[in-house]
Coordinates of C-alpha atoms and ligand atoms in Angstrom, one line a residue:
X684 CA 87.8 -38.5 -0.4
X685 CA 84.1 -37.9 -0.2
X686 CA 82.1 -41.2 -0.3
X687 CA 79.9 -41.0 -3.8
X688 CA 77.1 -41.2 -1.9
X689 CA 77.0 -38.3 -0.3
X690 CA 76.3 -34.7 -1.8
X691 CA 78.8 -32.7 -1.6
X692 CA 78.8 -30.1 0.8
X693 CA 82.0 -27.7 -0.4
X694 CA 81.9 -24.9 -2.9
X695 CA 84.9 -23.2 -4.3
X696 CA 84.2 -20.0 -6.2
X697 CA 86.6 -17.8 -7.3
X698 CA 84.8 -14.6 -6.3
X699 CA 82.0 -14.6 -3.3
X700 CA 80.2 -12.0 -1.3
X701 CA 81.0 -12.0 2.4
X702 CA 79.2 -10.1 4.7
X703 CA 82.7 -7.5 4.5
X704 CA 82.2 -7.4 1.2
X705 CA 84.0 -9.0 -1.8
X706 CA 86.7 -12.0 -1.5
X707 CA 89.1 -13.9 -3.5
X708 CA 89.3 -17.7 -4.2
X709 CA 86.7 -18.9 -1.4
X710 CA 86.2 -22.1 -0.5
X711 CA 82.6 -22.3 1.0
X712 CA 81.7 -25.7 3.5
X713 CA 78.8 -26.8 5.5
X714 CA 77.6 -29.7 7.7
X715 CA 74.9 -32.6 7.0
X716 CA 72.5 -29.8 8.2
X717 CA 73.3 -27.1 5.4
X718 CA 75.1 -24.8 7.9
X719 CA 78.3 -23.1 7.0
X720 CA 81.1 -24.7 9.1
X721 CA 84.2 -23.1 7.1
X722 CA 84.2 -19.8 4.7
X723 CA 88.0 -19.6 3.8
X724 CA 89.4 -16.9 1.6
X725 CA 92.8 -16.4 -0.9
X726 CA 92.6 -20.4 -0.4
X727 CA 94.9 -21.7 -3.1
X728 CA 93.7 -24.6 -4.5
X729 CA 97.3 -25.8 -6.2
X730 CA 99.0 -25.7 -2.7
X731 CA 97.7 -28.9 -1.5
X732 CA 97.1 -27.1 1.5
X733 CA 93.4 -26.9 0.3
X734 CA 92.6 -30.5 1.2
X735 CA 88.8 -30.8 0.7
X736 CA 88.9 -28.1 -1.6
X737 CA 89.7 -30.6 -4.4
X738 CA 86.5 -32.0 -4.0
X739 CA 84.6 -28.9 -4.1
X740 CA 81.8 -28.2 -6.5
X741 CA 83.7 -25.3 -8.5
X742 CA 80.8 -22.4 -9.0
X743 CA 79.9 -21.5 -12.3
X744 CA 80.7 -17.7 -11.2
X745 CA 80.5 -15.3 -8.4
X746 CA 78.6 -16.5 -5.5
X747 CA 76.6 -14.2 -3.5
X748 CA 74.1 -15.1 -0.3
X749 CA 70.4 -16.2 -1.6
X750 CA 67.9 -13.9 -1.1
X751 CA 65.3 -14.1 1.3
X752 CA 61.7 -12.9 0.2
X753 CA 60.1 -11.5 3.5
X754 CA 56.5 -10.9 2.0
X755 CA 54.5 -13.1 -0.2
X756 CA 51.0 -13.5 -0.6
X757 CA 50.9 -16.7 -2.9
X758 CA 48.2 -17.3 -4.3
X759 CA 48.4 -13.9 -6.2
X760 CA 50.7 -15.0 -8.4
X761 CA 48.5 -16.4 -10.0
X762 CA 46.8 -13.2 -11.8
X763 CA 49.5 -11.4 -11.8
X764 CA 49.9 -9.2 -15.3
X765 CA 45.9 -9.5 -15.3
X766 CA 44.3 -6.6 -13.4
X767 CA 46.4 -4.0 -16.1
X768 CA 43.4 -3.0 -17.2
X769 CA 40.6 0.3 -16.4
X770 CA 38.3 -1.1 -14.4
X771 CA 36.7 2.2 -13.6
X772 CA 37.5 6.0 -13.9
X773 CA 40.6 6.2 -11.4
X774 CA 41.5 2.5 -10.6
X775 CA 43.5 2.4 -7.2
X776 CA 44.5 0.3 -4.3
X777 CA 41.3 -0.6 -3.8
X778 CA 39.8 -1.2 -7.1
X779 CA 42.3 -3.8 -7.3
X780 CA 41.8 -5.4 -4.0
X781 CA 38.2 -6.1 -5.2
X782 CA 39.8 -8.0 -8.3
X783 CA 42.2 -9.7 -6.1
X784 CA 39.3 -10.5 -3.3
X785 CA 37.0 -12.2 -6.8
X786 CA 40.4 -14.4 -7.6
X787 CA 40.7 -15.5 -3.8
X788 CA 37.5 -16.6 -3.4
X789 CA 37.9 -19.0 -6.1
X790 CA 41.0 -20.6 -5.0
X791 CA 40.8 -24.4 -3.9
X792 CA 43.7 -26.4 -1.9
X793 CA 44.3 -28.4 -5.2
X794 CA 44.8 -24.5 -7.0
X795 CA 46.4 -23.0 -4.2
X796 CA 49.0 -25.9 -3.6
X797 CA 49.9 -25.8 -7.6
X798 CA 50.5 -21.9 -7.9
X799 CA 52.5 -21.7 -4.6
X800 CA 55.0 -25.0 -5.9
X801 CA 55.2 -22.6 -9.2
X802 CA 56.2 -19.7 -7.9
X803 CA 58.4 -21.0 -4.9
X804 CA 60.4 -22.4 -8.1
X805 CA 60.3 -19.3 -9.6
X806 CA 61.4 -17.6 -6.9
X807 CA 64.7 -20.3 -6.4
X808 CA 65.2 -19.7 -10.4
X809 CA 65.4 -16.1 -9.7
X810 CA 67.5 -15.7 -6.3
X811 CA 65.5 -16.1 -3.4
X812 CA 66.4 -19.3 -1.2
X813 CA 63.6 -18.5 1.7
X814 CA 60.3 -17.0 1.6
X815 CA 57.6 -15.5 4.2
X816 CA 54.4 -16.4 3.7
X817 CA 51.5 -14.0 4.8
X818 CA 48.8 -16.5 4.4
X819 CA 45.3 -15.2 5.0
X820 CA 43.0 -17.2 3.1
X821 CA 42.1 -19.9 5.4
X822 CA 38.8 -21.2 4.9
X823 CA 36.7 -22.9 2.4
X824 CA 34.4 -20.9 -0.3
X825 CA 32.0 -18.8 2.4
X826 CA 33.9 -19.0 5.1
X827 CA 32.8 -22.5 6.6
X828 CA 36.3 -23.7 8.5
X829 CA 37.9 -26.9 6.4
X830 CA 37.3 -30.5 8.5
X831 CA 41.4 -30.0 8.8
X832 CA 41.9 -26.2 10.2
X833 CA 45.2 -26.2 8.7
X834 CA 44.5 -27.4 5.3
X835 CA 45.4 -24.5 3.3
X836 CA 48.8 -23.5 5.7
X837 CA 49.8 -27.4 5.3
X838 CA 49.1 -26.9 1.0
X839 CA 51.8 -23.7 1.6
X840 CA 54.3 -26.1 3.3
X841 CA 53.7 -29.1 1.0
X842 CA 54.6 -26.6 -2.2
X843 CA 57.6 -25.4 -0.1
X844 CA 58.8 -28.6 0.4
X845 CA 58.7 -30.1 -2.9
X846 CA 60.6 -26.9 -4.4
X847 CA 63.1 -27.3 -1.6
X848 CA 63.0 -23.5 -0.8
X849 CA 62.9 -23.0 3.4
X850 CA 59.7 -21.4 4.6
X851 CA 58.5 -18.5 7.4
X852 CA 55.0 -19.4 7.6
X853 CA 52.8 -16.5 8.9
X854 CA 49.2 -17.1 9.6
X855 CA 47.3 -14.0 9.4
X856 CA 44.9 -12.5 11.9
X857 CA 41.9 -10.5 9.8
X858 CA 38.5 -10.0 12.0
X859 CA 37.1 -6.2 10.8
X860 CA 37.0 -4.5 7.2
X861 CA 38.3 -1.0 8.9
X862 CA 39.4 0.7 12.2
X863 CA 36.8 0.6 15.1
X864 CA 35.8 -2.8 14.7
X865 CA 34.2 -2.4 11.1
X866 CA 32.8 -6.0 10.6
X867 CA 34.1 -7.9 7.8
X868 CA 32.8 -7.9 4.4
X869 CA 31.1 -11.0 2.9
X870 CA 33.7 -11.2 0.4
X871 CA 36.4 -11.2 3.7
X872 CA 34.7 -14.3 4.5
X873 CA 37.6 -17.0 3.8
X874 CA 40.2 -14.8 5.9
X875 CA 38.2 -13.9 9.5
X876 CA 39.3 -15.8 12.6
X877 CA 38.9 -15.6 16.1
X878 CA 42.1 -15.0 18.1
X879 CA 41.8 -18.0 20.1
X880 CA 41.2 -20.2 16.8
X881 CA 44.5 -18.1 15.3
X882 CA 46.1 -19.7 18.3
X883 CA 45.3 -23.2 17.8
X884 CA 46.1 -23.2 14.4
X885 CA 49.4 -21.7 15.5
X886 CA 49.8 -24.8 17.9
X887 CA 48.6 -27.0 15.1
X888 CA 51.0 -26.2 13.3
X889 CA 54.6 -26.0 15.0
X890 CA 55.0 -29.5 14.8
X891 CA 54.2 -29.6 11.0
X892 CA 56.8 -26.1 10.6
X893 CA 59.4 -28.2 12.9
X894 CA 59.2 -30.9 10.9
X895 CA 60.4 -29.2 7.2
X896 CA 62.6 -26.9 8.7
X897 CA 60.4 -24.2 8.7
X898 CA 59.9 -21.0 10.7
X899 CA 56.3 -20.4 12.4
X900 CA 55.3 -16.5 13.4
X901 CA 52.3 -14.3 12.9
X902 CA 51.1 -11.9 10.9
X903 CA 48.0 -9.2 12.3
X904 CA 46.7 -8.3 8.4
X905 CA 47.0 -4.6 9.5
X906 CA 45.2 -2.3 12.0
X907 CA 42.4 -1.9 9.7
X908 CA 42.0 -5.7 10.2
X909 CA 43.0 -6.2 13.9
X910 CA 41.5 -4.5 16.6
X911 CA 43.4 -3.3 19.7
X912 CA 43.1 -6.1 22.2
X913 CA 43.1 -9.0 19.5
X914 CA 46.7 -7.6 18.5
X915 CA 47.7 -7.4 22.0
X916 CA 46.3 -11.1 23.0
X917 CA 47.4 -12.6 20.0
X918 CA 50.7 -11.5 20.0
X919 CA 51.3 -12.5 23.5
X920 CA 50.1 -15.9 22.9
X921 CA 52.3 -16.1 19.6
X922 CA 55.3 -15.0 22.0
X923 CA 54.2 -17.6 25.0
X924 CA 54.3 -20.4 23.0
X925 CA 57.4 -19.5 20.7
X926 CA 59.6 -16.6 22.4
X927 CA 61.3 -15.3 19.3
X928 CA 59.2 -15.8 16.6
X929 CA 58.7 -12.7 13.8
X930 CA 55.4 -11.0 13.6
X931 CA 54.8 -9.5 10.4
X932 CA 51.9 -6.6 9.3
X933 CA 50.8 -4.6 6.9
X934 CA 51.1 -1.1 8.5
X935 CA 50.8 2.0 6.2
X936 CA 50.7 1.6 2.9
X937 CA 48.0 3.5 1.3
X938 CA 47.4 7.5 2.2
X939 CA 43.5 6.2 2.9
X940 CA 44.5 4.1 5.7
X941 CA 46.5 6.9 7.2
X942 CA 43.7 9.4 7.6
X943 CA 41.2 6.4 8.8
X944 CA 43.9 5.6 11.2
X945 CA 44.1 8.9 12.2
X946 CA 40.3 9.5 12.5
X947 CA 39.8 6.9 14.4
X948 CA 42.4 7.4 16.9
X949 CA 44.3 10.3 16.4
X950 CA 47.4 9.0 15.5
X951 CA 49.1 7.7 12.2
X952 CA 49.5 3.9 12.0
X953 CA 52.7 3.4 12.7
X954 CA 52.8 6.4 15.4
X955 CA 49.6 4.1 17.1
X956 CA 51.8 0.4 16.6
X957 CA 54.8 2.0 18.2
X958 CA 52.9 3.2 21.6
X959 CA 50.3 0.3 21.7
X960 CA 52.2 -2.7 20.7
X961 CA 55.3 -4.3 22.1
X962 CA 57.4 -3.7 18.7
X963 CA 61.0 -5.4 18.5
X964 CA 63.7 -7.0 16.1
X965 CA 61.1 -10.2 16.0
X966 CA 58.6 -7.4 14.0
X967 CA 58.5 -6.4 10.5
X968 CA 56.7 -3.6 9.1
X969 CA 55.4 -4.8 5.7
X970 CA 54.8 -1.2 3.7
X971 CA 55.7 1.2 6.1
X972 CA 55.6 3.3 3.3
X973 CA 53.8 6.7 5.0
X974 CA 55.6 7.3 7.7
X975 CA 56.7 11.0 9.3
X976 CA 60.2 12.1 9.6
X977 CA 59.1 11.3 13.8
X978 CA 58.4 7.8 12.7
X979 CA 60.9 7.1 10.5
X980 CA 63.3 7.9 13.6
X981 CA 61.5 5.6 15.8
X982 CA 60.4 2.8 13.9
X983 CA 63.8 2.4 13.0
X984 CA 64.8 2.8 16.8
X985 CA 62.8 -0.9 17.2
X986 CA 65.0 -2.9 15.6
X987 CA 62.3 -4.0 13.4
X988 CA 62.7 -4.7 9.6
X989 CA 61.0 -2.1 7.0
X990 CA 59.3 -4.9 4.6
X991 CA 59.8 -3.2 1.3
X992 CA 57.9 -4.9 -1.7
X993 CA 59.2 -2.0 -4.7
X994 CA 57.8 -3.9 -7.7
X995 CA 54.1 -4.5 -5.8
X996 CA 54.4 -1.0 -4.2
X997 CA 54.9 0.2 -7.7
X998 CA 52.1 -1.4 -9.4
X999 CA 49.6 -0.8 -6.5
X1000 CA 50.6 2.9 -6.5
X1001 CA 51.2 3.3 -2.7
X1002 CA 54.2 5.5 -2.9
X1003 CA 57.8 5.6 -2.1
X1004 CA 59.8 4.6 1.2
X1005 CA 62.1 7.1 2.2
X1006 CA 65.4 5.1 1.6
X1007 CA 67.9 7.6 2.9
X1008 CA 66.4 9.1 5.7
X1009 CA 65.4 5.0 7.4
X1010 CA 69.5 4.5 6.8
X1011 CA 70.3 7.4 8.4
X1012 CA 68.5 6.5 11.7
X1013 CA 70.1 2.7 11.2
X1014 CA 67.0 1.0 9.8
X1015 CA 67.1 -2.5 8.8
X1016 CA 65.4 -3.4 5.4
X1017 CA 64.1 -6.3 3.5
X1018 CA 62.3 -7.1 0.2
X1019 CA 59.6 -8.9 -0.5
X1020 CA 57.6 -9.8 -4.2
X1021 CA 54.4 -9.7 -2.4
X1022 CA 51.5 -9.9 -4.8
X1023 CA 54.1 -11.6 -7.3
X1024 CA 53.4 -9.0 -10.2
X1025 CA 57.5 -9.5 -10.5
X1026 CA 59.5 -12.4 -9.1
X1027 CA 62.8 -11.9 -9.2
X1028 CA 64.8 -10.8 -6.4
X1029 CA 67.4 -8.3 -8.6
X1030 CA 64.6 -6.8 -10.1
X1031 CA 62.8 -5.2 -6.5
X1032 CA 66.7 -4.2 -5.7
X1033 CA 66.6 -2.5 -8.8
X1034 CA 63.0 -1.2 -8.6
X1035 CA 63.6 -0.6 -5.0
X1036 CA 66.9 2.3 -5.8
X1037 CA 65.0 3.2 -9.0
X1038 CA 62.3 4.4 -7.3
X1039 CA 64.9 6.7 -5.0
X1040 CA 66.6 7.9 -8.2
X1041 CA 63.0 9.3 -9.8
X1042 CA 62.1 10.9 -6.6
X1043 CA 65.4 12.6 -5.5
X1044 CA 66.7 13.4 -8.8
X1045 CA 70.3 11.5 -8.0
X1046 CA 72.1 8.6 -8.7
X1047 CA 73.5 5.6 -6.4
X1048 CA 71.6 6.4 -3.6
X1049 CA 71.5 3.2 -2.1
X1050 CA 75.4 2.9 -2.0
X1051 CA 77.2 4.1 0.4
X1052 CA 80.9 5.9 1.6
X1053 CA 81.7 2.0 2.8
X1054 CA 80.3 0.3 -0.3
X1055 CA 80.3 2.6 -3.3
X1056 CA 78.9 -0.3 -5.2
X1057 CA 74.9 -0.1 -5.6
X1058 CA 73.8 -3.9 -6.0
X1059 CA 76.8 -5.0 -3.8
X1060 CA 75.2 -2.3 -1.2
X1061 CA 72.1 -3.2 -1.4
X1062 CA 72.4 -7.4 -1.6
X1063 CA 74.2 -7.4 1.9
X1064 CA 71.7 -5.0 3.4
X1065 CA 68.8 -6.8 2.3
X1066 CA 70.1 -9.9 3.1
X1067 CA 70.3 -9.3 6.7
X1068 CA 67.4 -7.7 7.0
X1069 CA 65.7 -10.5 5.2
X1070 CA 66.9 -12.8 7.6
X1071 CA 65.8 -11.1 11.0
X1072 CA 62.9 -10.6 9.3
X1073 CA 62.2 -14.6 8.9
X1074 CA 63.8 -15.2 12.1
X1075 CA 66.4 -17.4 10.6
X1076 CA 70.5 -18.0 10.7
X1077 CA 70.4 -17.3 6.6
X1078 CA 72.2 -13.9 6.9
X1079 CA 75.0 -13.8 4.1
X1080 CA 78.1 -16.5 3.3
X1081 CA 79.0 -16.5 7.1
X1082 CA 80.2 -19.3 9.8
X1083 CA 76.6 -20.5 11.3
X1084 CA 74.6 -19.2 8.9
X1085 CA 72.5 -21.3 6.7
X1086 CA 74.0 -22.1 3.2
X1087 CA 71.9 -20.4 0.7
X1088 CA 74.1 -19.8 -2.0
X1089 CA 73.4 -18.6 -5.5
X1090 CA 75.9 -18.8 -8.1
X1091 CA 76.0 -16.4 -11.0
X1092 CA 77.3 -17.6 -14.6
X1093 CA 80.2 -15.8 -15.6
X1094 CA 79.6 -16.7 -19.2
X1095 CA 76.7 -15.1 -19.4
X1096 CA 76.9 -12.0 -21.8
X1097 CA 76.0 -9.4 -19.6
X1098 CA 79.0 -10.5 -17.2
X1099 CA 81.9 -11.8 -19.1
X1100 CA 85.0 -11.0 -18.5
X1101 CA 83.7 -8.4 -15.9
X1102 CA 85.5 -8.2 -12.4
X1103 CA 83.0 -10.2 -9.6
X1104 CA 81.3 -6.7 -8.2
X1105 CA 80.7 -5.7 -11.7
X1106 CA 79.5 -8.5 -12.3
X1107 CA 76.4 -8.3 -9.7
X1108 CA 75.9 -4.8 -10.9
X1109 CA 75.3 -5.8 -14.5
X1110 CA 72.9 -8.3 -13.1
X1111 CA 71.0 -6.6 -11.2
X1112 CA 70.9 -3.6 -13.5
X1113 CA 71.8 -4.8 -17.0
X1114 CA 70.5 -8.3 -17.6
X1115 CA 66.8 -8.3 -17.8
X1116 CA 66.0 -10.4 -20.5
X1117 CA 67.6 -13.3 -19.4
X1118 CA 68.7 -14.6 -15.9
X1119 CA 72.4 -14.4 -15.1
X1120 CA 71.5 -17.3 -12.2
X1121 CA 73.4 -20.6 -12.7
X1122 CA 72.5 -22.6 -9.7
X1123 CA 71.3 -22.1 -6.7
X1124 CA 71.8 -23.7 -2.9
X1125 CA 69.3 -24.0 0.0
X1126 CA 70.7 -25.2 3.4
X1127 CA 73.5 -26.9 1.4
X1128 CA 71.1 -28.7 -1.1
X1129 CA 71.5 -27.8 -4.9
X1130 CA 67.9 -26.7 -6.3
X1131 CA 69.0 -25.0 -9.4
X1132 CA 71.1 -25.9 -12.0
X1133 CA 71.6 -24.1 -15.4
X1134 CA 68.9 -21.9 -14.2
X1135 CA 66.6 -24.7 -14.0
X1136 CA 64.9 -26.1 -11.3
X1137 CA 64.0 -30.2 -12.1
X1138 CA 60.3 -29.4 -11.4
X1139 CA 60.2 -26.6 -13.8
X1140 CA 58.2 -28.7 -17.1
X1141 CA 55.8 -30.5 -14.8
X1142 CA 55.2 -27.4 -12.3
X1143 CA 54.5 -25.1 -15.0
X1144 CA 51.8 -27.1 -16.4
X1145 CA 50.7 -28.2 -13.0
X1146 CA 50.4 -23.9 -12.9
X1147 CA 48.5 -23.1 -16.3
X1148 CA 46.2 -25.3 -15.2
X1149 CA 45.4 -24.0 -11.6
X1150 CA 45.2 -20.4 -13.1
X1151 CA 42.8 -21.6 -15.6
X1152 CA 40.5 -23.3 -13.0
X1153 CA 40.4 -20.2 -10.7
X1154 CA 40.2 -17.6 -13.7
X1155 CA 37.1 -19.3 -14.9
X1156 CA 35.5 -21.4 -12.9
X1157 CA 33.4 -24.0 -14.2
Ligands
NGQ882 C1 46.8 -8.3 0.9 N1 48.2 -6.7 -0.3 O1 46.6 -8.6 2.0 O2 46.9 -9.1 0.0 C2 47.1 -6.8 0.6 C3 45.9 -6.2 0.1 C4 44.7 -5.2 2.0 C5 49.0 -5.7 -0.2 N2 48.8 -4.9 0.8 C6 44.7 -6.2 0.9 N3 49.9 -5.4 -1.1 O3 45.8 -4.6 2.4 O4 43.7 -5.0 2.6
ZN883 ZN1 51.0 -8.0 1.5

């Protein structure tokens, strides 16, 4: 008997996504610390034999890993929907960055601390149990350094923490506005740190990231941002002080940065990280999106993560990743909402093969001879690759893994009646208007239920509010 006290810490659901794929009658258990001590399968709960399992929590439907988001930028949710407008003759890439830059430099702690509790919800509402924050803006309006160094990074873990969802909290290095040490702009002001400064606030805050559970790592913006020897010192002070933690960057995302890339040194910007930088499975390339066949083959060769952010990528117009040919060479892949434009971790999987479909004229690319099943496919890939890419144990419904479980209703329309992998296929391709998410689990705790996160009503407003405060400033 579990005392009434205590949450409990089983889950029976009658269809669940393992890491082999899909399994009958599984009861899922974890420890005081929300990692999976048990995953048993065909377990019948009639027997007796089941013990706990009478106990268990029965899931409102299929249960399949929660997603991690490996690339968010927070404070852009914020105006996202509100740069669909012409702004000038051909808008681009950059005409929005100069939108996004005006927004940024408005933001306060108060702002920033309200939108990022919002859409952490919002992302736990719509699948993702962990998230990676890339988190540039540091300073106050101008670039004077807050009296506390850390003040917007500790904002990001506060939100985090009051939504429950599990953090990777990636400072960002930014110091030049292009290659060859282009100095910043003025409006680049709130971002620019010195690498030894990026290291203090690293060793700032590990104790703060230890405390919550969270993961600490890096993040050069890109190598327009980061020149040659800052990368290379600041990565080997990351890696001095913790050995294994990720390092994210931006890496090749618009054609522009390409050809400055290559004017400036000859190479393409992933050609140049790959021969100047010590990349690894602790890297992920965030938009690695112009890439040759050559480095396709050899990024992949790393071990690192392609970052893929479909929805962003989409509404930025960067271009497409080349799905197939990173598989073929064994890449590992993640997605991320980035600037927010979408949150919801079934729509970049669907965005994400989409996007494949339009450019190669086919169907079902993403599944494969193994796993003829698209969403099925594509949840277990992303998964993993989510979770190397946050350096954390939250790879799939798996002994020692974290438990980050999301439960889909099986009453909702769009899956009645439907066998379990039909069931993730409908919602990650046939239930837009409304959620098929029930409840959701991070490291063991429930933070969703009937779709609804308890903050939602007061975060929300909380939200509204920020947004109008940063849109027009009084
Ligand atoms: C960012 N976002 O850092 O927010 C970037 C835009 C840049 C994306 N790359 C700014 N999606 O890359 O310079
Ligand atoms: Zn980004």
């Amino acid at each position: 008997m579990t005392a009434p006290s205590l949450a409990p810490r089983t889950l029976f659901a009658a269809d669940a996504l393992l890491p082999a794929g899909w399994a009958r009658n599984v009861l899922l258990s974890w420890d005081e610390k929300g990692r999976l001590t048990e995953v048993l399968t065909d377990v019948d709960l009639q027997s007796g034999e089941a013990g706990e399992a009478e106990d268990a929590i029965r899931a409102a439907g299929p249960v399949i890993p929660g997603m991690p988001n490996l690339h968010s930028h927070a404070f852009q949710r914020a105006f996202g929907g509100l740069t669909e407008f012409r702004g000038q003759a051909q808008d681009s890439f950059w005409s929005w960055r100069n939108l996004m830059y005006g927004f940024a430099n408005r933001m306060t702690p108060e702002a920033l601390e309200a939108i990022a509790t919002w859409l952490y919800l919002e992302m736990l509402e719509a699948g993702y149990t962990s998230v990676c924050e890339f988190h540039y803006v540091h300073h106050d309006v101008g670039g004077k350094p807050y009296a506390d160094d850390a003040t917007l990074s500790l904002a990001l873990l506060r939100a985090a923490e009051k939504t429950g969802i599990v953090m990777t909290l990636l400072p960002v290095l930014y110091q030049t506005s292009g290659f060859g040490g282009k100095p910043p702009r003025e409006d680049q002001a709130r971002f620019i740190r010195s690498t030894d400064s990026m290291l203090s606030l690293l060793q700032r805050l590990t104790p703060a990231t230890q405390a919550q559970n969270a993961v600490l790592g890096l993040a050069p913006h890109s190598l327009r941002a980061v020149p040659p020897d800052s990368l290379k010192a600041a990565v080997a002070g990351l890696h001095a002080m913790l050995p294994q933690a990720p390092v994210h960057i931006h890496i090749a995302e618009q054609t522009q940065e390409v050809d400055d890339c290559l004017a400036w040194s000859g190479q393409r910007p992933v050609q140049w990280l790959l021969e100047h930088a010590p990349v690894d499975e602790s890297w992920c390339l965030v938009h690695a999106t112009h890439m040759t066949a050559d480095e396709y083959a050899g990024a992949a060769r790393t071990g690192a993560v392609a970052g893929i952010c479909p929805t962003t990528e989409a509404n930025l117009g960067d271009g497409i990743f080349d799905m197939p040919l990173w598989l073929q060479h064994g890449g590992r892949w993640g997605v991320g909402s980035d600037s927010h434009a979408c949150v919801n971790a079934a729509e970049e999987l669907l965005m994400l093969e989409y996007g494949q479909r339009l450019s190669r004229r086919q169907r079902n690319v993403l599944a494969s001879s193994g796993q003829p099943e698209v969403a099925t496919a594509m949840t277990l890939q992303a998964v993993q690759g989510g979770a190397q890419a946050a350096g954390r144990a939250i790879g799939g419904l798996a002994v020692g893994e974290q438990a980050d479980l999301v439960a889909l209703g099986a009453q909702h329309v769009a899956l009645r009646d439907l066998p379990a992998p039909s069931m993730l296929s409908a919602h990650v391709f046939g239930s837009h208007r409304t959620s098929a998410i029930d409840s959701v689990w991070v490291a063991g705790q429930q933070r969703i239920t009937g779709g609804r996160h308890t903050l939602h009503d007061a975060a929300a407003h909380a939200f509204v509010a920020a947004r109008s405060a940063t849109i027009a400033p009084d």
